[in-house]
Amino acid sequence: MAQRCAVTGVGQTRHDNKRIDVSQFGLVREAAIRALEDAELTWSDIDALVIGKAPDLFEGVMMPELFLAEALGGTGKPMLRVHTAGSVGGATAIVAASLVEAGVHERVLTVSYEKQSESNAMWALSIRVPFQQAVVAGAGGFFAPLIRSYMRRSGAPEDTGIRVALKDRRNALKNPYAHLRFPDITFEQIADSPMLWDPIRYLETCPSSDGACAMVLASESVAKRARRTPAWVHATAMRSEPTQFAGRDQVNPQAGKDCAKDLYAKAGISDPRREIDCAEIYVPFSWFEPMWLENLGFADDREGWRMTYEGVTALDGDLPVNMSGGVLSSNPIGASGMLRFAEAANQVRGLAGEHQIQGAQRALGHAYGGGSQYFSMWIVGSEPR
Amino acid sequence: MSDAAPGPAFSAHHVVEYTYRRSVGPVLGRFFTELRERRIVGIRRADGTVLVPPAEYDPDSGEALDEIVSVGPTGVVASWAWVRQPSAKHPLERPFAWALIRLDGADSSLLHAVDAGHESAMSTGMRVRPRWREATRGEIHDIECFEPEGAS
């Protein structure tokens, strides 16, 4: 039987497109200090560090965890680096939680980050490889055809994506850490924004952000002594599958479905739509909200768009999604998954500020990465399970 | 199975190039700014010792550091290795030493090149001074190299 584990501290940076005021050290430090202060702990209380980020290529520093350890008080402590592409922020939190659940450590500090201003991650992975047709279309170019495929199979109204973007951009105005803020944003502004990769418009796309997120994962005995309410980890799950294979459903990947099914079984959830109070899911392009609602079992296949369309996923809907403004509003890639997990935790702690869902008791944090091929998820609750 | 000889194996030259920018933050930013003015600074730790180059966070305790102090510009060679045949990428065209240099007022050593002319002129404990580049830019190469303090 695994030990109980809880989130007792959450911290994040102000996200922006260029945080040239800080080094990579300073960026992770800003998030970590806030998590420690929230948990009312000091560096010396921490037993181990788990650090995550997307490919080293994005900043051009090989194995940055080696030099980041001292900025995170890691001298003389176990330190581990996690990498699972865009899902890494979630996977990193899960590894940290596992160390507590396994009874190895009592207090683990987990930190993830990206400093996109040090390079151009949108194009970093779009290189010309010998003997292959070079698409060189960036991340949006990879996902646009999947979205078009979803639109065809679901018959969703063309403006579904615009509605998602409008909701998330309005939610971001309630989040002091969000990178993109468009006061008085309108449906028309999004609809009229340039078409970047058909059908993805500029304002339906995530930004490139510098930012970090940190959490303190603690054992039951530590969490019960915490002054602020902890978020109890009810279940975690990860799955992966290859980018391409014959018969792969890239729009609704099997790995994501399996991951969610496993997660709900571990958390004792039989009807996620009813039993989960709110969800932060990884939506870098607006249309991924309805796509993931189906993949996560919140809606039947081809029906996810109805939840968006009918306002179910709005802050005042019965399953609010991306209360923080989501990846559409802040995207420090390596940290983006952890930000989802952290928002879920703060919701059940009742500490989500202006975008708090009243009475949230059980929340989902979700991240995906690669070519929709890595999934990491957790369920957190206001009470131990 | 065919017993025909395999065809030629294809291979291609593949160069991946990518540009970066580096935000160094307030502490290393100050170090580089001072180099541009031909000054060297370190940072004081809680126990009074001084690190050069300065670190943002104490490597042992993790505490944030902010007390910038002037050091050097002269110092002593703490350790060195002679480079007999410099390559095109080395800072000097003639034989030189890579050395750990403890600048006056510092408690840690800085890695840099020493232009002593000949290996026999190098010794641990020898005093050195920086040779500044004519046009400084705010980077470690503003110090072209160090040279023996008595050299003309």
Coordinates of C-alpha atoms in Angstrom, one line a residue:
Chain A
M1 CA 0.0 0.0 0.0
A2 CA 1.5 3.3 -1.1
Q3 CA 1.9 6.1 1.5
R4 CA -0.4 9.1 1.1
C5 CA 1.1 12.2 -0.5
A6 CA -0.2 15.8 -0.6
V7 CA 0.7 19.1 -2.2
T8 CA 1.6 21.5 0.6
G9 CA 3.2 24.3 -1.5
V10 CA 2.6 25.8 -4.9
G11 CA 4.5 28.5 -6.6
Q12 CA 4.9 30.0 -10.1
T13 CA 6.6 32.9 -11.8
R14 CA 5.1 35.7 -13.6
H15 CA 5.1 34.4 -17.2
D16 CA 6.2 36.6 -20.0
N17 CA 7.6 36.3 -23.5
K18 CA 11.0 37.6 -22.4
R19 CA 12.1 37.4 -18.7
I20 CA 15.5 38.9 -19.5
D21 CA 15.5 40.2 -15.9
V22 CA 16.4 36.8 -14.6
S23 CA 18.8 34.0 -15.5
Q24 CA 17.6 30.4 -15.7
F25 CA 18.7 30.1 -12.1
G26 CA 16.6 33.1 -11.1
L27 CA 13.6 31.9 -13.0
V28 CA 13.4 28.5 -11.3
R29 CA 14.3 30.2 -8.0
E30 CA 11.3 32.6 -8.2
A31 CA 8.8 29.7 -8.5
A32 CA 10.6 27.5 -5.9
I33 CA 10.7 30.2 -3.2
R34 CA 7.0 30.8 -3.6
A35 CA 6.3 27.1 -3.3
L36 CA 8.5 26.9 -0.1
E37 CA 6.8 30.0 1.4
D38 CA 3.4 28.5 0.7
A39 CA 4.4 25.3 2.4
E40 CA 6.1 27.3 5.2
L41 CA 9.4 25.3 4.7
T42 CA 13.0 26.3 4.1
W43 CA 15.6 24.9 1.7
S44 CA 17.0 22.7 4.5
D45 CA 13.6 21.0 5.1
I46 CA 13.7 19.6 1.5
D47 CA 14.8 16.0 1.2
A48 CA 15.1 15.7 -2.6
L49 CA 14.7 17.7 -5.9
V50 CA 12.9 16.6 -9.1
I51 CA 13.5 18.9 -12.0
G52 CA 11.7 18.8 -15.4
K53 CA 11.9 20.7 -18.7
A54 CA 11.4 20.1 -22.4
P55 CA 14.4 19.3 -24.7
D56 CA 17.7 20.9 -23.7
L57 CA 17.8 22.1 -27.3
F58 CA 15.3 24.8 -26.4
E59 CA 17.8 26.8 -24.4
G60 CA 21.0 25.2 -25.7
V61 CA 22.2 24.2 -22.2
M62 CA 22.9 20.5 -21.9
M63 CA 21.6 18.9 -18.7
P64 CA 20.7 22.2 -17.1
E65 CA 19.6 20.4 -13.9
L66 CA 23.3 20.0 -13.1
F67 CA 23.8 23.7 -12.6
L68 CA 20.2 24.5 -11.4
A69 CA 20.6 22.2 -8.4
E70 CA 22.5 24.9 -6.4
A71 CA 19.9 27.6 -7.2
L72 CA 17.4 25.2 -5.7
G73 CA 19.3 24.4 -2.6
G74 CA 20.1 20.9 -4.0
T75 CA 23.7 20.6 -2.8
G76 CA 24.1 17.3 -1.0
K77 CA 20.6 16.1 -1.8
P78 CA 19.3 13.6 -4.3
M79 CA 18.3 15.2 -7.6
L80 CA 16.5 13.8 -10.6
R81 CA 15.7 15.1 -14.0
V82 CA 12.6 14.1 -15.9
H83 CA 11.9 14.6 -19.6
T84 CA 8.7 13.6 -21.5
A85 CA 8.4 16.4 -24.1
G86 CA 5.4 18.7 -23.4
S87 CA 3.9 16.4 -20.8
V88 CA 7.1 16.8 -18.7
G89 CA 5.7 19.2 -16.1
G90 CA 3.0 16.6 -15.2
A91 CA 5.4 13.7 -15.4
T92 CA 7.9 15.5 -13.1
A93 CA 5.2 16.1 -10.5
I94 CA 4.2 12.4 -10.7
V95 CA 7.8 11.3 -10.2
A96 CA 8.1 13.6 -7.2
A97 CA 4.8 12.3 -5.8
S98 CA 6.0 8.7 -6.4
L99 CA 9.1 9.3 -4.2
V100 CA 6.7 10.3 -1.3
E101 CA 4.2 7.5 -2.0
A102 CA 7.0 5.0 -2.0
G103 CA 8.1 6.2 1.4
V104 CA 11.5 7.2 0.2
H105 CA 11.2 10.9 1.1
E106 CA 9.0 13.1 3.3
R107 CA 9.3 16.5 1.4
V108 CA 10.2 16.7 -2.2
L109 CA 10.6 20.0 -4.1
T110 CA 9.6 19.6 -7.8
V111 CA 10.4 22.4 -10.3
S112 CA 9.9 22.7 -14.0
Y113 CA 10.6 25.5 -16.4
E114 CA 11.2 26.8 -19.9
K115 CA 13.0 30.0 -21.0
Q116 CA 11.7 30.2 -24.5
S117 CA 13.3 33.6 -25.1
E118 CA 16.7 31.9 -25.2
S119 CA 15.7 30.3 -28.5
N120 CA 12.8 29.7 -30.7
A121 CA 11.1 26.4 -29.6
M122 CA 8.3 26.7 -32.1
W123 CA 10.8 25.9 -34.9
A124 CA 13.5 24.0 -32.9
L125 CA 12.0 20.6 -33.8
S126 CA 11.1 21.5 -37.4
I127 CA 14.5 20.7 -39.0
R128 CA 15.2 19.4 -42.5
V129 CA 16.3 15.8 -42.1
P130 CA 18.1 14.1 -45.0
F131 CA 16.1 11.8 -47.3
Q132 CA 12.8 13.1 -45.8
Q133 CA 10.3 15.6 -47.1
A134 CA 10.7 18.7 -44.9
V135 CA 7.4 20.1 -43.7
V136 CA 9.1 22.8 -41.6
A137 CA 5.7 24.0 -40.3
G138 CA 6.4 24.3 -36.6
A139 CA 4.3 22.8 -33.8
G140 CA 1.1 24.4 -35.1
G141 CA 1.7 22.9 -38.5
F142 CA 1.9 19.4 -36.9
F143 CA -1.4 19.8 -35.0
A144 CA -3.5 21.7 -37.5
P145 CA -4.3 18.6 -39.6
L146 CA -5.4 16.7 -36.5
I147 CA -7.8 19.6 -35.6
R148 CA -9.2 19.6 -39.2
S149 CA -9.7 15.9 -38.9
Y150 CA -11.5 16.3 -35.6
M151 CA -13.8 19.0 -37.2
R152 CA -14.7 16.6 -40.1
R153 CA -15.4 13.6 -37.9
S154 CA -17.4 15.5 -35.2
G155 CA -19.2 18.0 -37.4
A156 CA -18.4 20.6 -34.7
P157 CA -19.4 24.2 -35.6
E158 CA -16.5 26.1 -37.1
D159 CA -16.5 28.6 -34.3
T160 CA -16.0 26.1 -31.5
G161 CA -12.3 26.9 -31.3
I162 CA -13.0 30.6 -31.1
R163 CA -15.3 30.0 -28.2
V164 CA -12.6 28.1 -26.3
A165 CA -10.1 30.8 -26.9
L166 CA -12.5 33.5 -25.7
K167 CA -13.3 31.6 -22.5
D168 CA -9.6 30.9 -21.7
R169 CA -8.5 34.5 -22.5
R170 CA -11.2 35.9 -20.2
N171 CA -10.2 33.4 -17.5
A172 CA -6.6 34.6 -17.8
L173 CA -7.6 38.1 -16.8
K174 CA -8.4 36.7 -13.4
N175 CA -4.9 35.1 -13.1
P176 CA -2.1 37.5 -12.0
Y177 CA 0.6 35.2 -13.3
A178 CA -0.8 34.8 -16.9
H179 CA 1.4 35.8 -19.7
L180 CA -1.3 36.9 -22.3
R181 CA -3.9 39.4 -21.2
F182 CA -6.4 40.9 -23.6
P183 CA -8.7 43.1 -21.6
D184 CA -12.1 43.3 -23.3
I185 CA -11.2 40.5 -25.7
T186 CA -14.1 39.8 -28.1
F187 CA -15.3 36.9 -30.2
E188 CA -14.7 39.1 -33.3
Q189 CA -11.1 39.9 -32.4
I190 CA -10.3 36.2 -32.2
A191 CA -12.3 35.4 -35.4
D192 CA -10.5 38.2 -37.3
S193 CA -7.0 37.3 -36.1
P194 CA -4.7 36.0 -38.8
M195 CA -5.0 32.3 -39.8
L196 CA -1.6 30.9 -38.9
W197 CA -2.1 27.2 -39.7
D198 CA -5.6 26.6 -41.1
P199 CA -7.9 26.1 -39.0
I200 CA -5.8 27.6 -36.2
R201 CA -5.9 31.4 -35.8
Y202 CA -3.3 33.5 -34.1
L203 CA -5.5 34.2 -31.0
E204 CA -6.4 30.5 -30.8
T205 CA -2.7 29.7 -30.3
C206 CA -0.5 29.5 -27.1
P207 CA 2.3 32.1 -26.7
S208 CA 6.0 31.4 -26.3
S209 CA 6.7 32.0 -22.6
D210 CA 9.5 32.2 -20.1
G211 CA 8.3 30.8 -16.8
A212 CA 8.6 28.2 -14.0
C213 CA 6.3 26.3 -11.7
A214 CA 7.2 24.5 -8.4
M215 CA 5.4 22.4 -5.9
V216 CA 6.2 20.8 -2.5
L217 CA 5.0 17.2 -2.3
A218 CA 4.8 16.0 1.3
S219 CA 4.1 12.8 3.2
E220 CA 0.9 12.5 5.2
S221 CA 2.5 13.3 8.6
V222 CA 4.1 16.5 7.1
A223 CA 0.9 17.5 5.3
K224 CA -1.2 17.1 8.4
R225 CA 1.0 19.6 10.2
A226 CA 0.8 22.1 7.4
R227 CA -1.0 25.3 8.3
R228 CA -2.5 25.8 4.8
T229 CA -4.9 23.2 3.4
P230 CA -3.0 20.5 1.4
A231 CA -4.2 19.0 -1.8
W232 CA -4.2 15.2 -1.5
V233 CA -3.0 13.2 -4.4
H234 CA -5.7 10.6 -5.1
A235 CA -4.2 9.1 -8.3
T236 CA -1.6 9.6 -10.9
A237 CA -1.2 7.9 -14.3
M238 CA 1.2 8.1 -17.3
R239 CA 1.0 6.5 -20.8
S240 CA 2.9 6.8 -24.0
E241 CA 2.7 5.5 -27.6
P242 CA 4.8 6.0 -30.8
T243 CA 4.3 9.1 -32.8
Q244 CA 3.1 7.1 -35.8
F245 CA 2.0 3.6 -36.5
A246 CA -0.6 2.0 -38.8
G247 CA -4.0 2.6 -37.5
R248 CA -3.0 5.1 -34.9
D249 CA -5.8 7.5 -34.0
Q250 CA -3.8 10.7 -33.6
V251 CA -7.0 12.8 -32.9
N252 CA -8.1 10.6 -30.0
P253 CA -5.0 8.6 -29.0
Q254 CA -5.4 5.3 -27.3
A255 CA -2.6 6.2 -24.8
G256 CA -4.7 9.1 -23.6
K257 CA -7.8 7.0 -23.2
D258 CA -5.9 4.3 -21.4
C259 CA -4.3 6.8 -19.1
A260 CA -7.6 8.4 -18.1
K261 CA -9.2 5.1 -17.5
D262 CA -6.4 4.0 -15.3
L263 CA -6.4 7.3 -13.5
Y264 CA -10.2 7.1 -12.7
A265 CA -9.9 3.5 -11.6
K266 CA -7.1 4.4 -9.1
A267 CA -9.1 7.4 -7.9
G268 CA -12.3 5.4 -7.5
I269 CA -14.1 7.6 -10.1
S270 CA -16.7 5.9 -12.2
D271 CA -18.4 8.9 -13.8
P272 CA -15.7 11.6 -14.3
R273 CA -18.2 14.2 -15.6
R274 CA -20.1 14.1 -12.4
E275 CA -17.4 13.3 -9.9
I276 CA -14.7 15.8 -11.0
D277 CA -15.4 19.4 -10.1
C278 CA -13.0 21.1 -12.5
A279 CA -10.2 20.3 -14.8
E280 CA -7.0 21.9 -16.1
I281 CA -6.1 20.3 -19.4
Y282 CA -3.3 20.9 -21.8
V283 CA -4.8 23.0 -24.6
P284 CA -2.1 24.7 -26.7
F285 CA -4.5 25.3 -29.6
S286 CA -8.1 26.0 -28.8
W287 CA -9.6 23.0 -30.5
F288 CA -7.8 20.7 -28.2
E289 CA -10.4 21.4 -25.5
P290 CA -13.2 19.4 -27.2
M291 CA -10.7 16.8 -28.4
W292 CA -9.3 16.1 -25.0
L293 CA -12.8 16.3 -23.3
E294 CA -13.6 13.2 -25.4
N295 CA -10.2 11.5 -24.9
L296 CA -10.6 12.0 -21.1
G297 CA -14.0 10.5 -21.1
F298 CA -15.9 13.7 -20.1
A299 CA -17.9 13.4 -23.4
D300 CA -18.7 10.7 -25.8
D301 CA -16.7 10.5 -29.0
R302 CA -17.5 13.4 -31.4
E303 CA -19.6 15.1 -28.7
G304 CA -16.9 17.1 -26.8
W305 CA -17.6 20.3 -28.7
R306 CA -21.1 20.4 -27.2
M307 CA -19.7 20.9 -23.7
T308 CA -17.7 23.9 -24.9
Y309 CA -20.6 25.2 -27.0
E310 CA -23.1 24.9 -24.2
G311 CA -20.8 26.6 -21.6
V312 CA -20.3 23.5 -19.5
T313 CA -16.5 24.3 -19.5
A314 CA -16.9 28.0 -18.5
L315 CA -16.1 29.2 -15.0
D316 CA -19.8 29.0 -14.1
G317 CA -20.4 25.8 -16.0
D318 CA -20.8 22.4 -14.3
L319 CA -17.3 21.2 -15.4
P320 CA -15.1 24.3 -15.6
V321 CA -12.0 23.7 -17.7
N322 CA -8.8 25.8 -17.7
M323 CA -9.8 28.2 -15.0
S324 CA -6.3 29.7 -15.0
G325 CA -6.5 30.7 -18.7
G326 CA -4.6 27.5 -19.5
V327 CA -1.7 26.9 -21.9
L328 CA -3.4 29.4 -24.4
S329 CA -2.5 32.1 -21.9
S330 CA 0.9 31.0 -20.6
N331 CA 3.2 28.4 -22.2
P332 CA 6.6 27.9 -20.6
I333 CA 6.6 24.5 -22.3
G334 CA 8.5 22.4 -19.6
A335 CA 6.4 24.0 -16.9
S336 CA 3.1 24.0 -18.7
G337 CA 2.1 20.5 -17.5
M338 CA 3.0 21.3 -13.9
L339 CA 1.0 24.5 -14.1
R340 CA -2.0 22.4 -14.9
F341 CA -1.3 20.1 -12.0
A342 CA -0.7 23.0 -9.7
E343 CA -3.9 24.8 -10.6
A344 CA -5.8 21.6 -9.9
A345 CA -4.1 21.4 -6.5
N346 CA -4.8 25.1 -5.7
Q347 CA -8.5 24.6 -6.7
V348 CA -9.1 21.9 -4.1
R349 CA -7.0 23.8 -1.6
G350 CA -9.4 26.7 -2.1
L351 CA -6.4 28.9 -2.9
A352 CA -7.0 29.6 -6.6
G353 CA -7.8 33.3 -6.1
E354 CA -10.2 35.1 -8.5
H355 CA -10.6 31.9 -10.7
Q356 CA -11.5 29.7 -7.7
I357 CA -14.4 27.3 -8.3
Q358 CA -16.4 27.4 -5.1
G359 CA -16.4 24.2 -3.3
A360 CA -14.1 22.3 -5.6
Q361 CA -13.3 19.0 -3.9
R362 CA -11.8 17.0 -6.7
A363 CA -9.8 18.2 -9.7
L364 CA -8.0 16.8 -12.7
G365 CA -4.6 18.0 -13.9
H366 CA -3.6 16.9 -17.4
A367 CA -0.7 17.2 -19.7
Y368 CA 0.3 15.8 -23.1
G369 CA 3.4 16.0 -25.2
G370 CA 5.2 15.0 -28.4
G371 CA 2.9 14.2 -31.3
S372 CA 0.0 13.7 -28.8
Q373 CA 1.9 10.6 -27.6
Y374 CA 2.9 11.2 -24.0
F375 CA 0.2 11.7 -21.3
S376 CA 0.5 12.5 -17.6
M377 CA -2.5 13.1 -15.3
W378 CA -3.4 13.4 -11.7
I379 CA -6.5 13.7 -9.6
V380 CA -6.2 15.7 -6.4
G381 CA -8.8 16.2 -3.6
S382 CA -9.5 18.4 -0.6
E383 CA -9.6 15.3 1.6
P384 CA -7.3 12.2 1.7
R385 CA -8.5 9.3 -0.2
Chain B
M1 CA 17.5 -14.7 -49.3
S2 CA 19.2 -12.9 -52.1
D3 CA 23.0 -13.5 -52.2
A4 CA 23.5 -10.3 -54.3
A5 CA 26.0 -7.9 -52.9
P6 CA 24.2 -5.1 -51.0
G7 CA 23.9 -1.8 -52.8
P8 CA 25.7 1.4 -51.7
A9 CA 24.6 2.6 -48.3
F10 CA 23.2 6.1 -48.5
S11 CA 24.6 8.8 -46.2
A12 CA 24.2 12.5 -46.2
H13 CA 25.9 15.5 -44.5
H14 CA 23.5 17.0 -42.1
V15 CA 24.2 20.3 -40.3
V16 CA 21.7 21.5 -37.6
E17 CA 22.3 25.1 -36.8
Y18 CA 20.4 27.0 -34.1
T19 CA 20.9 30.4 -32.5
Y20 CA 20.5 31.2 -28.8
R21 CA 20.5 34.2 -26.6
R22 CA 21.5 34.0 -22.9
S23 CA 19.9 36.1 -20.1
V24 CA 22.6 36.1 -17.4
G25 CA 20.5 37.7 -14.6
P26 CA 21.6 40.5 -12.2
V27 CA 24.6 38.9 -10.6
L28 CA 26.6 37.6 -13.6
G29 CA 25.2 40.6 -15.5
R30 CA 27.1 42.8 -13.0
F31 CA 30.2 40.7 -13.4
F32 CA 30.2 41.2 -17.2
T33 CA 29.3 44.9 -17.0
E34 CA 32.3 45.4 -14.6
L35 CA 34.6 43.5 -17.0
R36 CA 33.6 46.0 -19.7
E37 CA 35.0 48.7 -17.4
R38 CA 38.1 46.6 -16.8
R39 CA 37.2 45.7 -13.3
I40 CA 36.7 42.3 -11.7
V41 CA 34.1 41.6 -9.0
G42 CA 33.1 38.7 -6.8
I43 CA 30.3 38.1 -4.3
R44 CA 30.6 37.6 -0.5
R45 CA 29.1 34.6 1.2
A46 CA 27.6 34.6 4.7
D47 CA 30.9 33.2 6.1
G48 CA 32.8 36.2 4.6
T49 CA 34.5 34.2 1.8
V50 CA 34.3 35.6 -1.7
L51 CA 33.4 33.7 -4.9
V52 CA 34.8 34.7 -8.3
P53 CA 33.0 34.6 -10.7
P54 CA 30.1 35.6 -8.5
A55 CA 27.3 33.0 -7.9
E56 CA 23.6 34.1 -7.6
Y57 CA 23.0 31.4 -4.9
D58 CA 25.4 30.0 -2.3
P59 CA 26.6 26.7 -3.6
D60 CA 26.4 25.1 -0.1
S61 CA 23.4 26.6 1.6
G62 CA 21.4 27.8 -1.4
E63 CA 20.9 31.2 0.1
A64 CA 20.6 34.2 -2.3
L65 CA 23.9 36.2 -2.4
D66 CA 24.0 40.0 -3.2
E67 CA 27.1 41.6 -1.7
I68 CA 29.3 42.4 -4.7
V69 CA 32.9 43.1 -3.9
S70 CA 35.9 44.2 -6.0
V71 CA 38.8 41.7 -6.3
G72 CA 42.1 41.6 -8.1
P73 CA 42.8 42.5 -10.7
T74 CA 46.1 40.7 -9.8
G75 CA 46.2 37.2 -8.3
V76 CA 48.2 34.0 -7.9
V77 CA 48.2 30.8 -10.0
A78 CA 46.7 28.0 -7.9
S79 CA 47.1 25.3 -10.5
W80 CA 48.0 25.1 -14.1
A81 CA 48.5 22.9 -17.2
W82 CA 50.8 23.8 -20.1
V83 CA 49.4 23.8 -23.7
R84 CA 52.4 23.0 -26.0
Q85 CA 50.5 23.1 -29.3
P86 CA 47.6 25.6 -29.3
S87 CA 44.8 24.9 -31.7
A88 CA 42.9 27.5 -33.7
K89 CA 40.2 27.6 -31.0
H90 CA 42.6 28.4 -28.1
P91 CA 42.9 32.0 -26.9
L92 CA 46.6 32.4 -27.8
E93 CA 48.6 31.3 -30.8
R94 CA 51.7 30.4 -29.0
P95 CA 52.2 27.9 -26.1
F96 CA 50.4 29.0 -23.0
A97 CA 49.0 27.7 -19.7
W98 CA 45.4 27.1 -18.6
A99 CA 45.4 28.1 -15.0
L100 CA 43.2 28.4 -12.0
I101 CA 43.8 31.9 -10.7
R102 CA 43.0 33.1 -7.2
L103 CA 42.5 36.8 -7.6
D104 CA 43.5 39.0 -4.6
G105 CA 40.6 39.2 -2.2
A106 CA 38.9 36.0 -3.7
D107 CA 38.5 32.6 -2.0
S108 CA 37.8 30.7 -5.2
S109 CA 39.7 30.4 -8.5
L110 CA 38.9 31.6 -12.0
L111 CA 39.9 29.6 -15.0
H112 CA 41.8 31.6 -17.6
A113 CA 44.9 31.5 -19.9
V114 CA 48.3 32.7 -18.8
D115 CA 50.8 33.9 -21.4
A116 CA 54.1 33.2 -19.7
G117 CA 56.1 32.5 -22.9
H118 CA 57.6 29.3 -21.7
E119 CA 56.6 26.4 -19.4
S120 CA 59.7 27.1 -17.2
A121 CA 58.2 30.5 -16.4
M122 CA 55.1 28.9 -14.9
S123 CA 54.9 28.0 -11.3
T124 CA 52.1 27.4 -8.7
G125 CA 51.9 30.5 -6.5
M126 CA 53.3 32.9 -9.2
R127 CA 51.6 36.3 -9.3
V128 CA 49.7 37.3 -12.5
R129 CA 47.8 40.3 -13.8
P130 CA 45.2 40.6 -16.5
R131 CA 46.0 41.7 -20.0
W132 CA 42.8 43.6 -21.1
R133 CA 41.5 43.5 -24.6
E134 CA 41.7 46.9 -26.4
A135 CA 37.9 47.1 -27.0
T136 CA 36.0 45.5 -24.1
R137 CA 32.5 44.1 -24.7
G138 CA 31.3 42.8 -21.3
E139 CA 32.4 39.2 -21.5
I140 CA 35.1 37.0 -20.1
H141 CA 37.3 37.5 -23.2
D142 CA 37.6 41.2 -22.3
I143 CA 40.5 39.7 -20.3
E144 CA 42.7 38.5 -23.2
C145 CA 44.8 36.4 -20.8
F146 CA 46.8 36.8 -17.6
E147 CA 50.5 37.4 -17.7
P148 CA 53.3 37.3 -15.1
E149 CA 53.1 40.3 -12.8
G150 CA 56.7 41.4 -13.4
A151 CA 56.5 41.1 -17.2
S152 CA 56.9 44.3 -19.2

